[in-house]
C-alpha positions as MATLAB code, in Angstrom:
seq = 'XXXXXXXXXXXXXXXXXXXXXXXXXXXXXXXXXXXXXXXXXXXXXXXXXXXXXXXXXXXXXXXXXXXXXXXXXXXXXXXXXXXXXXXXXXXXXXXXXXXXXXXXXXXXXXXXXXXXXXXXXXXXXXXXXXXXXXXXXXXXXXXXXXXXXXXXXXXXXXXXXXXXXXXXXXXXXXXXXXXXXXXXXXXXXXXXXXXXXXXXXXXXXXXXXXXXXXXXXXXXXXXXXXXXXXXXXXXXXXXXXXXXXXXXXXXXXXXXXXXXXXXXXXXXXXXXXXXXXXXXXXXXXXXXXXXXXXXXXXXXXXXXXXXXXXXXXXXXXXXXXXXXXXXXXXXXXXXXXXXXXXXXXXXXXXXXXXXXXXXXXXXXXXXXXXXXXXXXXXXXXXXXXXXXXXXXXXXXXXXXXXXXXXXXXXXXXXXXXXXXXXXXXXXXXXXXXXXXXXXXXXXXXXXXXXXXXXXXXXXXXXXXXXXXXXXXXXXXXXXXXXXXXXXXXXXXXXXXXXXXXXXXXXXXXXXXXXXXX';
ca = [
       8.301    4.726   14.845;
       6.079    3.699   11.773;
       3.902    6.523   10.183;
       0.861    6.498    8.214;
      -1.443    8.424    7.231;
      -5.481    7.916    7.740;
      -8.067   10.180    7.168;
     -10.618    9.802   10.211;
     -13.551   10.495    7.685;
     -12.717    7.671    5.638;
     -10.125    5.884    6.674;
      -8.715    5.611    3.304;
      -5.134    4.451    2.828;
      -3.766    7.337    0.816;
      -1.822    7.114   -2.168;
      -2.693    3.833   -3.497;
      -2.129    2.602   -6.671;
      -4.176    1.831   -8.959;
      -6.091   -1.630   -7.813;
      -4.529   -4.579  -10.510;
      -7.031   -7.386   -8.266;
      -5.331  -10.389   -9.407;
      -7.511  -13.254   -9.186;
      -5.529  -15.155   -6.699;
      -4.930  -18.832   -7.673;
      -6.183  -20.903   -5.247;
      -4.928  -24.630   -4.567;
      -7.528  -27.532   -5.643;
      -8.515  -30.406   -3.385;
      -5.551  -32.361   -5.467;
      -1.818  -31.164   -5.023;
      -0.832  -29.923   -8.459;
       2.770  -30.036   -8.375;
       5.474  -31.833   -6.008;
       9.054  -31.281   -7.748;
      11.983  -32.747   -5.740;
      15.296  -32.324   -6.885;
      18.972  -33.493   -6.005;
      22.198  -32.064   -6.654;
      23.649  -35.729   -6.609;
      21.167  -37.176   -9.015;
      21.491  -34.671  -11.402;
      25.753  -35.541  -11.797;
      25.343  -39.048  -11.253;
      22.048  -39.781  -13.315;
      22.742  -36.854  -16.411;
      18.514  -36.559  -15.802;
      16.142  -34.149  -16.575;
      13.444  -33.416  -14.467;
       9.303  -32.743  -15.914;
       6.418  -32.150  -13.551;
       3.869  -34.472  -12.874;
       0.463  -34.587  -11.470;
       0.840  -35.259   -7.761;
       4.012  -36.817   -7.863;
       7.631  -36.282   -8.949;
       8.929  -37.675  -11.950;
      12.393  -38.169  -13.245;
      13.307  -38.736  -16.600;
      16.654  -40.071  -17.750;
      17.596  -40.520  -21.129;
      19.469  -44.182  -21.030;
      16.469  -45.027  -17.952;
      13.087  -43.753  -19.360;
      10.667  -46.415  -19.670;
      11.965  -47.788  -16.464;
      11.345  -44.073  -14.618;
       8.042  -43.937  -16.853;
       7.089  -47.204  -15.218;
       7.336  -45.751  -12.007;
       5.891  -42.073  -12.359;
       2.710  -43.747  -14.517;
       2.143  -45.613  -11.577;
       3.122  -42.811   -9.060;
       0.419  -40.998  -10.913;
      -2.396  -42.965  -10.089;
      -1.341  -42.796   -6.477;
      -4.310  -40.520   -4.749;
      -1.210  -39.399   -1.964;
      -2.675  -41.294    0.817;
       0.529  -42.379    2.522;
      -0.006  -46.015    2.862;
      -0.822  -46.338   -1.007;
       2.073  -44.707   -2.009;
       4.851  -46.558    0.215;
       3.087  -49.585   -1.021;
       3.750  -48.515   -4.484;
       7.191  -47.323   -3.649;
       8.020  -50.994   -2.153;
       6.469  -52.870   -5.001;
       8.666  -50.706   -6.901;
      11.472  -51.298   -4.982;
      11.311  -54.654   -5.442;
      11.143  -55.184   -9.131;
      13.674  -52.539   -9.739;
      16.680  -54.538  -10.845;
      17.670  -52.555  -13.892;
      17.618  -49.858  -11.789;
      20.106  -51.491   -8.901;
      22.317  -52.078  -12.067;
      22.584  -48.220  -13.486;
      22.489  -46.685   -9.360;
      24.436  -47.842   -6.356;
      22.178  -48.713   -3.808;
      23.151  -46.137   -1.399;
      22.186  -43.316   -3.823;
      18.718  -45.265   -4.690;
      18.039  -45.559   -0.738;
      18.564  -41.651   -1.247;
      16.508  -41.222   -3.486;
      13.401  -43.713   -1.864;
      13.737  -41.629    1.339;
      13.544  -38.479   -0.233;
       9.973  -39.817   -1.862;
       8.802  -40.888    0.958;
       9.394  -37.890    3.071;
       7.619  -35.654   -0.253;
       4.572  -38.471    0.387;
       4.587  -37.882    4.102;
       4.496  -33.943    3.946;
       1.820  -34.673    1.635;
      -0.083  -36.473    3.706;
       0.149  -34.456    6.548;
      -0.672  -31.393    4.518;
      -4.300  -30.117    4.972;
      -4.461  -28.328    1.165;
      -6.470  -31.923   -0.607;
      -9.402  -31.090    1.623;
      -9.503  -27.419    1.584;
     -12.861  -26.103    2.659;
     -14.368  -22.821    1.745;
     -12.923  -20.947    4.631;
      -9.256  -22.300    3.913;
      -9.112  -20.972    0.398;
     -10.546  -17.536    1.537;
      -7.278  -17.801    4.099;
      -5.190  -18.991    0.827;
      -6.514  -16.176   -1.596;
      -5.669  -13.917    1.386;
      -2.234  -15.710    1.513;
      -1.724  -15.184   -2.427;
      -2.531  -11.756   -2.443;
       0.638  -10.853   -0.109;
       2.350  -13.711   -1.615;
       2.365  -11.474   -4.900;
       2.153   -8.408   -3.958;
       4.118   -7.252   -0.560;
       7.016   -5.017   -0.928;
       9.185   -7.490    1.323;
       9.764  -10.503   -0.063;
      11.505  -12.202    3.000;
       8.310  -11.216    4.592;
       9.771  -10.356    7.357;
      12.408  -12.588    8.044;
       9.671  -15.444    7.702;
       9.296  -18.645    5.667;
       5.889  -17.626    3.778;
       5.424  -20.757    2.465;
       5.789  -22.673    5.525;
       3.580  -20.080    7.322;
       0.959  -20.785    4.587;
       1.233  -24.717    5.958;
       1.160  -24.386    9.675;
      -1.901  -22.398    9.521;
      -3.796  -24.430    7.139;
      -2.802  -27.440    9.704;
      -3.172  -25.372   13.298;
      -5.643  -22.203   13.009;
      -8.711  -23.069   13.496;
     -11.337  -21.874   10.358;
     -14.483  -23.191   10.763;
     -16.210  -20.466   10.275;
     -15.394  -16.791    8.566;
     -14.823  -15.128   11.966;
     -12.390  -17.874   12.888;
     -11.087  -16.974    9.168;
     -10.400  -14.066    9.595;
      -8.874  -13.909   12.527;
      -6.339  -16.362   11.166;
      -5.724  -13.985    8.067;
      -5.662  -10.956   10.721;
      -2.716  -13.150   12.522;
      -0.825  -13.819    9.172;
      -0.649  -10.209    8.529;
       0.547   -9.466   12.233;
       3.286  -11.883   11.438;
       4.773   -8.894    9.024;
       5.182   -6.399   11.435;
       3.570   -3.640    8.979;
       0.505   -0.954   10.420;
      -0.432   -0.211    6.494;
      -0.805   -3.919    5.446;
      -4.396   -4.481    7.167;
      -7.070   -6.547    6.966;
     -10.651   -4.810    5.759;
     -14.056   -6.893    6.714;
     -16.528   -6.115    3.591;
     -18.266   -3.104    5.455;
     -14.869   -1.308    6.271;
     -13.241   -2.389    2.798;
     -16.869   -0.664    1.698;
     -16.145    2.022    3.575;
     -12.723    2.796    2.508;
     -13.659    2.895   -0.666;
     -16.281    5.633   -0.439;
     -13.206    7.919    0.269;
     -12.465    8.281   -2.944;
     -15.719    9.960   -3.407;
     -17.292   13.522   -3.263;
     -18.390   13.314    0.504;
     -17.969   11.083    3.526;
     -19.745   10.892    7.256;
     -17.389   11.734    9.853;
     -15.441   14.526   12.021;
     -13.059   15.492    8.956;
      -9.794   14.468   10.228;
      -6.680   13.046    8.704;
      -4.320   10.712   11.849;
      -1.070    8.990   12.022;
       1.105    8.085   14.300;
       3.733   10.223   15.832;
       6.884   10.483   13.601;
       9.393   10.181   17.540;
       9.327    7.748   19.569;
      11.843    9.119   22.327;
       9.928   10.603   24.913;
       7.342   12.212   22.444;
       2.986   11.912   23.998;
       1.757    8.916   23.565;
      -1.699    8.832   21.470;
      -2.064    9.512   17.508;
      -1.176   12.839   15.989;
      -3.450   14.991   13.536;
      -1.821   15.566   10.293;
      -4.761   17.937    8.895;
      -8.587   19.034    9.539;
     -10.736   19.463    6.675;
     -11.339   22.930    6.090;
     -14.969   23.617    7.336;
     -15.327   20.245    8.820;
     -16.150   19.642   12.889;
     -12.526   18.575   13.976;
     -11.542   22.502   11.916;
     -14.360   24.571   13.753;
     -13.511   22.739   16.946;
      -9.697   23.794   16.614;
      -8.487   20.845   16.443;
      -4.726   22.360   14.595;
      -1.836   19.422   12.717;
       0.377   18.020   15.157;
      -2.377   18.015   18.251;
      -2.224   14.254   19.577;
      -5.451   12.321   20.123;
      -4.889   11.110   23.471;
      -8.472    9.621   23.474;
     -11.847    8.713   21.691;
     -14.649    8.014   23.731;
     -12.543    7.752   27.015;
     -10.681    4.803   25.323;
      -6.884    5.506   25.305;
      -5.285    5.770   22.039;
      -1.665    4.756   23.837;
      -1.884    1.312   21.875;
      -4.943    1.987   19.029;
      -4.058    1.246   15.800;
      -4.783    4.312   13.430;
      -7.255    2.342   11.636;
      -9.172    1.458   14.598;
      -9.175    4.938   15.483;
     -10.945    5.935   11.917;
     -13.750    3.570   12.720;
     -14.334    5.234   16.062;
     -14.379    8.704   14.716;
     -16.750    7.584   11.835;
     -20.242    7.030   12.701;
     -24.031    7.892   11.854;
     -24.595   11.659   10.750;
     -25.441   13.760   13.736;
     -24.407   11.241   16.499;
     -21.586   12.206   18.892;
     -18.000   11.195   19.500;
     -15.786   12.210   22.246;
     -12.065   13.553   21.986;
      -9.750   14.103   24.525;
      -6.824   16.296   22.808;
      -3.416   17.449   23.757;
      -2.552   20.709   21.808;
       1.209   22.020   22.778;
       0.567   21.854   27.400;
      -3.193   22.233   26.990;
      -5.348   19.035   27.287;
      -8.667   19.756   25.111;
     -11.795   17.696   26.005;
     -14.219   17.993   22.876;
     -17.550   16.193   22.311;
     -17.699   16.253   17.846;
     -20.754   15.871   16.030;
     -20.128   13.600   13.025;
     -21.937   15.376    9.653;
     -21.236   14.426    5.660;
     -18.030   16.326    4.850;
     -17.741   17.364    1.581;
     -14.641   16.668   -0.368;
     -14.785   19.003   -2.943;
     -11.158   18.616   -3.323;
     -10.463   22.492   -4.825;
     -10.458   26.091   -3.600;
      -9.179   28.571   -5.722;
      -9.281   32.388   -5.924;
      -7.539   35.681   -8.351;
      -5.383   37.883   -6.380;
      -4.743   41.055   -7.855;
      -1.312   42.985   -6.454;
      -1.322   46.759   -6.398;
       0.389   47.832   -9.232;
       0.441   50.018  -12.011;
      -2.944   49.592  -14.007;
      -3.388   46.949  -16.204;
       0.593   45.697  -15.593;
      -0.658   44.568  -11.893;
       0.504   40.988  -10.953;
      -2.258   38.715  -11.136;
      -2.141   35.336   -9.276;
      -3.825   32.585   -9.651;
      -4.180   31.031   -5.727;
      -5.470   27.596   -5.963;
      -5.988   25.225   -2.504;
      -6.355   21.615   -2.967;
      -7.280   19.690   -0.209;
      -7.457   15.777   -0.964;
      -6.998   13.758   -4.109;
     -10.333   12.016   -4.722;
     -11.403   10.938   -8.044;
     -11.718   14.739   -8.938;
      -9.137   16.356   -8.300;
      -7.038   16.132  -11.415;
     -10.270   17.495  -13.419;
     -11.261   20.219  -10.962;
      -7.373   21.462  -10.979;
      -7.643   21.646  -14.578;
     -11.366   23.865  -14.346;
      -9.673   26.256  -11.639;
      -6.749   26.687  -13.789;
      -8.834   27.832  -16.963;
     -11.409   29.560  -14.832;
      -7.942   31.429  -13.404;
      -6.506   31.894  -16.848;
      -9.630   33.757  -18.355;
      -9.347   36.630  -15.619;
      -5.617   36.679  -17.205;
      -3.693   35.221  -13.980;
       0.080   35.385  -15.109;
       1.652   33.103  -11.875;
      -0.068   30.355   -9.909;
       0.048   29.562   -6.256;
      -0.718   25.542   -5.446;
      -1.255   25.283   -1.629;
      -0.726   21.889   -0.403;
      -0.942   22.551    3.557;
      -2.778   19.884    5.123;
      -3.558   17.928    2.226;
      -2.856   14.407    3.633;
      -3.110   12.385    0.546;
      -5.628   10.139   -1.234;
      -5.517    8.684   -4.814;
      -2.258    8.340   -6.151;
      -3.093    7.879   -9.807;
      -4.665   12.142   -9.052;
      -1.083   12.563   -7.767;
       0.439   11.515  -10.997;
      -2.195   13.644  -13.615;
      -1.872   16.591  -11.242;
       1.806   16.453  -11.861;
       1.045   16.233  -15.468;
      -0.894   19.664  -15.739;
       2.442   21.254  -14.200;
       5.378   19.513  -16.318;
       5.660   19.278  -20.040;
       8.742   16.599  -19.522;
      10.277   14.453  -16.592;
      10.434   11.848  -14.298;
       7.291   12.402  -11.471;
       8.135    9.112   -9.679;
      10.213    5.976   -9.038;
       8.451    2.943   -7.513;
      10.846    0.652   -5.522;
      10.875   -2.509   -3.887;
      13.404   -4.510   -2.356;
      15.261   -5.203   -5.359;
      15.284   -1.088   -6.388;
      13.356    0.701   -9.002;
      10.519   -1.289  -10.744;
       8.484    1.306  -12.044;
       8.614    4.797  -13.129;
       6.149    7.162  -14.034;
       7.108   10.310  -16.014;
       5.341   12.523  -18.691;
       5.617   13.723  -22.144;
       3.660   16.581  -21.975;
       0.506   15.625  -23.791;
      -0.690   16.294  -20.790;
       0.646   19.898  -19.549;
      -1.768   22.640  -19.273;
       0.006   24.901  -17.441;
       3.553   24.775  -18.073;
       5.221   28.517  -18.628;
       3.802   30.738  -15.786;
       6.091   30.787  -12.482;
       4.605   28.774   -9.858;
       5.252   28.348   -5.908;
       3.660   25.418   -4.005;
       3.094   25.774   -0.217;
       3.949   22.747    2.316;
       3.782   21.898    5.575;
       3.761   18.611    8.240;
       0.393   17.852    7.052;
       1.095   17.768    3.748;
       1.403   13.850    3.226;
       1.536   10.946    0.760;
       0.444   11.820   -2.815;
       0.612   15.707   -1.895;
       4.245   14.336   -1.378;
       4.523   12.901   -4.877;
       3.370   15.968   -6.015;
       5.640   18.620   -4.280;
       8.684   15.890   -4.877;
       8.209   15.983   -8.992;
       7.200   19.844   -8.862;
      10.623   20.456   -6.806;
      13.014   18.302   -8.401;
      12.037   18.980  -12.338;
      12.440   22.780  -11.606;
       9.083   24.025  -12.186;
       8.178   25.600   -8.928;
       9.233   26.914   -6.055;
       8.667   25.074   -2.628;
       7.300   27.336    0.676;
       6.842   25.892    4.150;
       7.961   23.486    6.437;
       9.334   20.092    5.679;
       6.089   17.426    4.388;
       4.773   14.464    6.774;
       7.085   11.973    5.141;
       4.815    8.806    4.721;
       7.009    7.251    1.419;
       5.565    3.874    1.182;
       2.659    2.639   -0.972;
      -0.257    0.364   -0.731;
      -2.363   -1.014   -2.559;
      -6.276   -2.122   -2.033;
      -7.323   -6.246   -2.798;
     -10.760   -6.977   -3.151;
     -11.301  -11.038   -1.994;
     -13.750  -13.107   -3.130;
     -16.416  -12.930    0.191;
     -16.394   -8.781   -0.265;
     -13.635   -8.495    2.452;
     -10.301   -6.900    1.325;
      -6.938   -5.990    1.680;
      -4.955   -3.329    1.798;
      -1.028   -3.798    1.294;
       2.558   -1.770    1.400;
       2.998   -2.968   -2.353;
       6.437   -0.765   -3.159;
       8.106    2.642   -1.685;
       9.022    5.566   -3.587;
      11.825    7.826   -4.602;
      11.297   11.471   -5.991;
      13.169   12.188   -9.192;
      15.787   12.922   -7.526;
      16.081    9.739   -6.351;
      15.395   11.067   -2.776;
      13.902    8.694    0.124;
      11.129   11.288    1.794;
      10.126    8.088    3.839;
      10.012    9.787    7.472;
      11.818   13.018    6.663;
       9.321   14.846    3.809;
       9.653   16.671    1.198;
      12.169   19.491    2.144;
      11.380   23.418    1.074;
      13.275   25.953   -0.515;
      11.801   28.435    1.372;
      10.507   28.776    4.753;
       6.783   31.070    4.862;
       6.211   33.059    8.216;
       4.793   31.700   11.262;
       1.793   34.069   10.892;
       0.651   32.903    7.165;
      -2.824   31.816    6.716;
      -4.093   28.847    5.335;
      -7.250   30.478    3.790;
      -7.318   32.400    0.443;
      -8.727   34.922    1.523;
      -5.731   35.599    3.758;
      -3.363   34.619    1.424;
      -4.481   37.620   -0.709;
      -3.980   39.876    1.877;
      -0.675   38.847    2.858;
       0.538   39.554   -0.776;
      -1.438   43.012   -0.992;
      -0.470   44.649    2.555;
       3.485   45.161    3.152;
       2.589   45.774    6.517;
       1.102   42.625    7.396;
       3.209   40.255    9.335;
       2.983   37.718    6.937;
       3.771   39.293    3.784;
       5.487   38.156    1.035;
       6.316   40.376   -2.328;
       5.627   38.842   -4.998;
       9.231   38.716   -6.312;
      10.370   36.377   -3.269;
       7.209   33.947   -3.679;
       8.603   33.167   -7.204;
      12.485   33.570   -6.724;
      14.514   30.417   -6.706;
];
């Protein structure tokens, strides 16, 4: 089955690049372009095609004035059928030179072939586009240019683009989008999505210090043979409703509101869970055989995206390991710079390791993913982007950069760590510079990107999928550790400290095996 990631709160599509928002080019009320070409012609004629306006024009070298006397007054056809057959006859019938240098056969070939161009013409609704139709057409560009797939599923886009423009209705911009809502069905894709200007609003306040909602990040179960039907919980924001409620990653939402989630799309699902501050939503919750039934109060979560703590180990004086712990929980637009603060704020107490805990960090920004990597590496591939036709893209680093390249560092994973925390573990792994704890990542490996339209509406689509430097394919498998941590580890640093001080704990780990490869 299909996974994503979504967090409740915001309903942000995590890890998206960077938003290029090409202007999409929309067709006039006059078709630009019409080029026909023919195998035949070209070895029987030795022509050379140009483009003209409206039309098709052929140029030969022994035969152009006598073609120019027939695209000139092509040109002026308006491609209204009737005018242009009656041009095509008139032709026809003055055309002796050109029954001398072409058999009539191939010329009857050729006439046909017009005539069928001026018909589809004709029939075609683009020369009187209204304003609804070229929202539909810049919604049409957009994945024109930008999906990952470019059979589109198997599909004819262009052809697509033609039947709608002749059969959806779009008279007015709920009928519109509906029709682009349809298009996008037609890819079989959950992430590529359709965002009405209030949810394409909301998504991006995401990116942003603090959202209204229950503080959960969803997806959709990663099994699809026999596994509970619903939508799974990758993470709960530390501190956040769906956390003091209980609410633990891999619990399935088996309900919101009493509405099944059995067919709810995951971004449907983040609009129910969002609401007003202080009103009420409903859960119904399956964690391992016990079915939870939780009433949530929704509240402004902060996203303060980092945590981070000194953890002295017992030791001899002032040769005791120091360790810099540092949490980060989503990649908003601060991350990268409050990494950097904890890691000098770390550094001036003397830290000589670092601990990056990724657990239940479910994604966000994926230009945060990339300059977090930075800090870590002084050199090295962090990413491939890939399409259909392989790599496209890559992002590495030169170290101009690096803060914090020399001291031994071990990252902690889990199944909610997802997306860009993905990127991030992938480039940390692969380039040698840390250690990996946990449990294999989410494995969400494909990337979208957000489209702003024209009306305020947007889009957000699966532009490219991505390989770690490694060239590995997380995409539904993760990110896999080096090291497993024990059941009983906790997630807060305050624990974490105190599973590195106290050999007798349960979940201790020395110090040596944190940083051993």
């Amino acid at each position: 089955m299909s996974m994503e990631v979504v967090p409740a709160l915001s309903s942000f599509p995590h890890f998206t690049l960077p938003n290029t928002n090409p202007k999409p080019t929309l067709i006039s009320s006059n078709l630009q372009v019409l080029l026909w070409r023919s195998p035949l012609m070209n070895a029987q004629l030795n022509h050379s095609y140009s483009k003209r306006r409206g039309c098709i024009s052929v140029v030969g070298a022994s035969r152009r004035s006598l073609w120019s006397q027939f695209s000139n007054s092509y040109d002026r056809c308006n491609l209204e059928l009737g005018k242009c057959i009656g041009r095509l006859r008139k032709f026809m019938n003055s055309s002796e030179k050109m029954r001398k240098h072409v058999s009539s056969t191939l010329f009857t070939r050729f006439v046909v072939s017009v005539l069928m161009v001026s018909f589809a013409v004709s029939n075609s609704p683009s020369w009187a586009l209204n304003e609804e139709n070229l929202l539909f057409l810049e919604a049409w560009r957009t994945i024109d240019r930008a999906y990952v797939d470019k059979t589109f599923n198997g599909q004819s886009w262009f052809r697509y683009r033609e039947n709608a423009l002749r059969n959806e209705p779009m008279n007015t911009r709920e009928e519109t989008y509906t029709a682009i809502r349809k298009m996008l069905a037609t890819l079989d894709d959950p992430f590529t999505r359709f965002l009405e200007p209030e949810k394409f609003k909301s998504l991006r306040s995401g990116t942003k210090s603090a959202v209204t909602g229950v503080g959960l990040s969803i997806g959709y179960p990663t099994a699809s043979d026999g596994s509970p039907a619903g939508l799974v919980v990758i993470s709960a924001a530390p501190g956040g409703p769906a956390n003091r409620a209980g609410i633990l990653s891999g619990d399935i939402i088996l309900a919101i509101n009493d509405t099944s989630t059995d067919s709810m799309g995951i971004y449907d699902a983040a609009d129910r869970l969002q609401g007003s501050e202080g009103s009420s939503v409903e859960l119904t919750i399956r964690s391992g055989q016990e079915i939870k039934h939780l009433a949530l109060t929704r509240e402004k979560v902060s996203l303060n995206p980092v945590k981070s703590r000194l953890c002295v180990i017992p030791g001899s004086g002032k040769d005791s390991p120091r360790i810099g712990y540092i949490k980060l929980t989503t990649f908003n637009q601060n991350a990268s710079g409050a990494i950097r603060e904890a890691i000098n704020t770390l550094r001036n107490d003397n830290v000589n390791a670092f601990v990056l805990d990724l657990r239940d960090n479910s994604g966000g920004l994926f230009p945060e993913g990339i300059e977090i990597a930075k800090i870590w590496l002084d050199k090295g591939v962090i990413v491939y982007i890939c399409d259909s036709r392989g790599v496209r893209d890559i992002y590495d680093t030169d170290g101009s950069s690096a803060l914090a390249t020399s001291e031994p560092l071990a990252v902690l994973v889990n199944k909610g760590t997802a997306s860009a925390s993905e990127i991030l573990a992938g480039a940390l792994k692969d380039n040698k510079r840390a250690v990996l704890f946990g449990e294999p990542t989410f494995g969400k490996g494909k990337i979208q990107s957000v489209f702003q339209l024209s009306d305020g509406s947007g889009l957000a689509v699966t532009v490219a999928r991505y390989e770690t430097p490694d060239h590995t394919d997380i995409d539904k498998v993760g990110v896999i550790p080096d090291h497993p941590l024990p059941r009983s580890f906790p997630k807060d640093e305050e624990g974490f400290c105190s599973c590195l001080q106290d050999p007798a704990s349960t979940c201790y780990v020395n110090r040596g095996q944190l940083f051993a490869r």
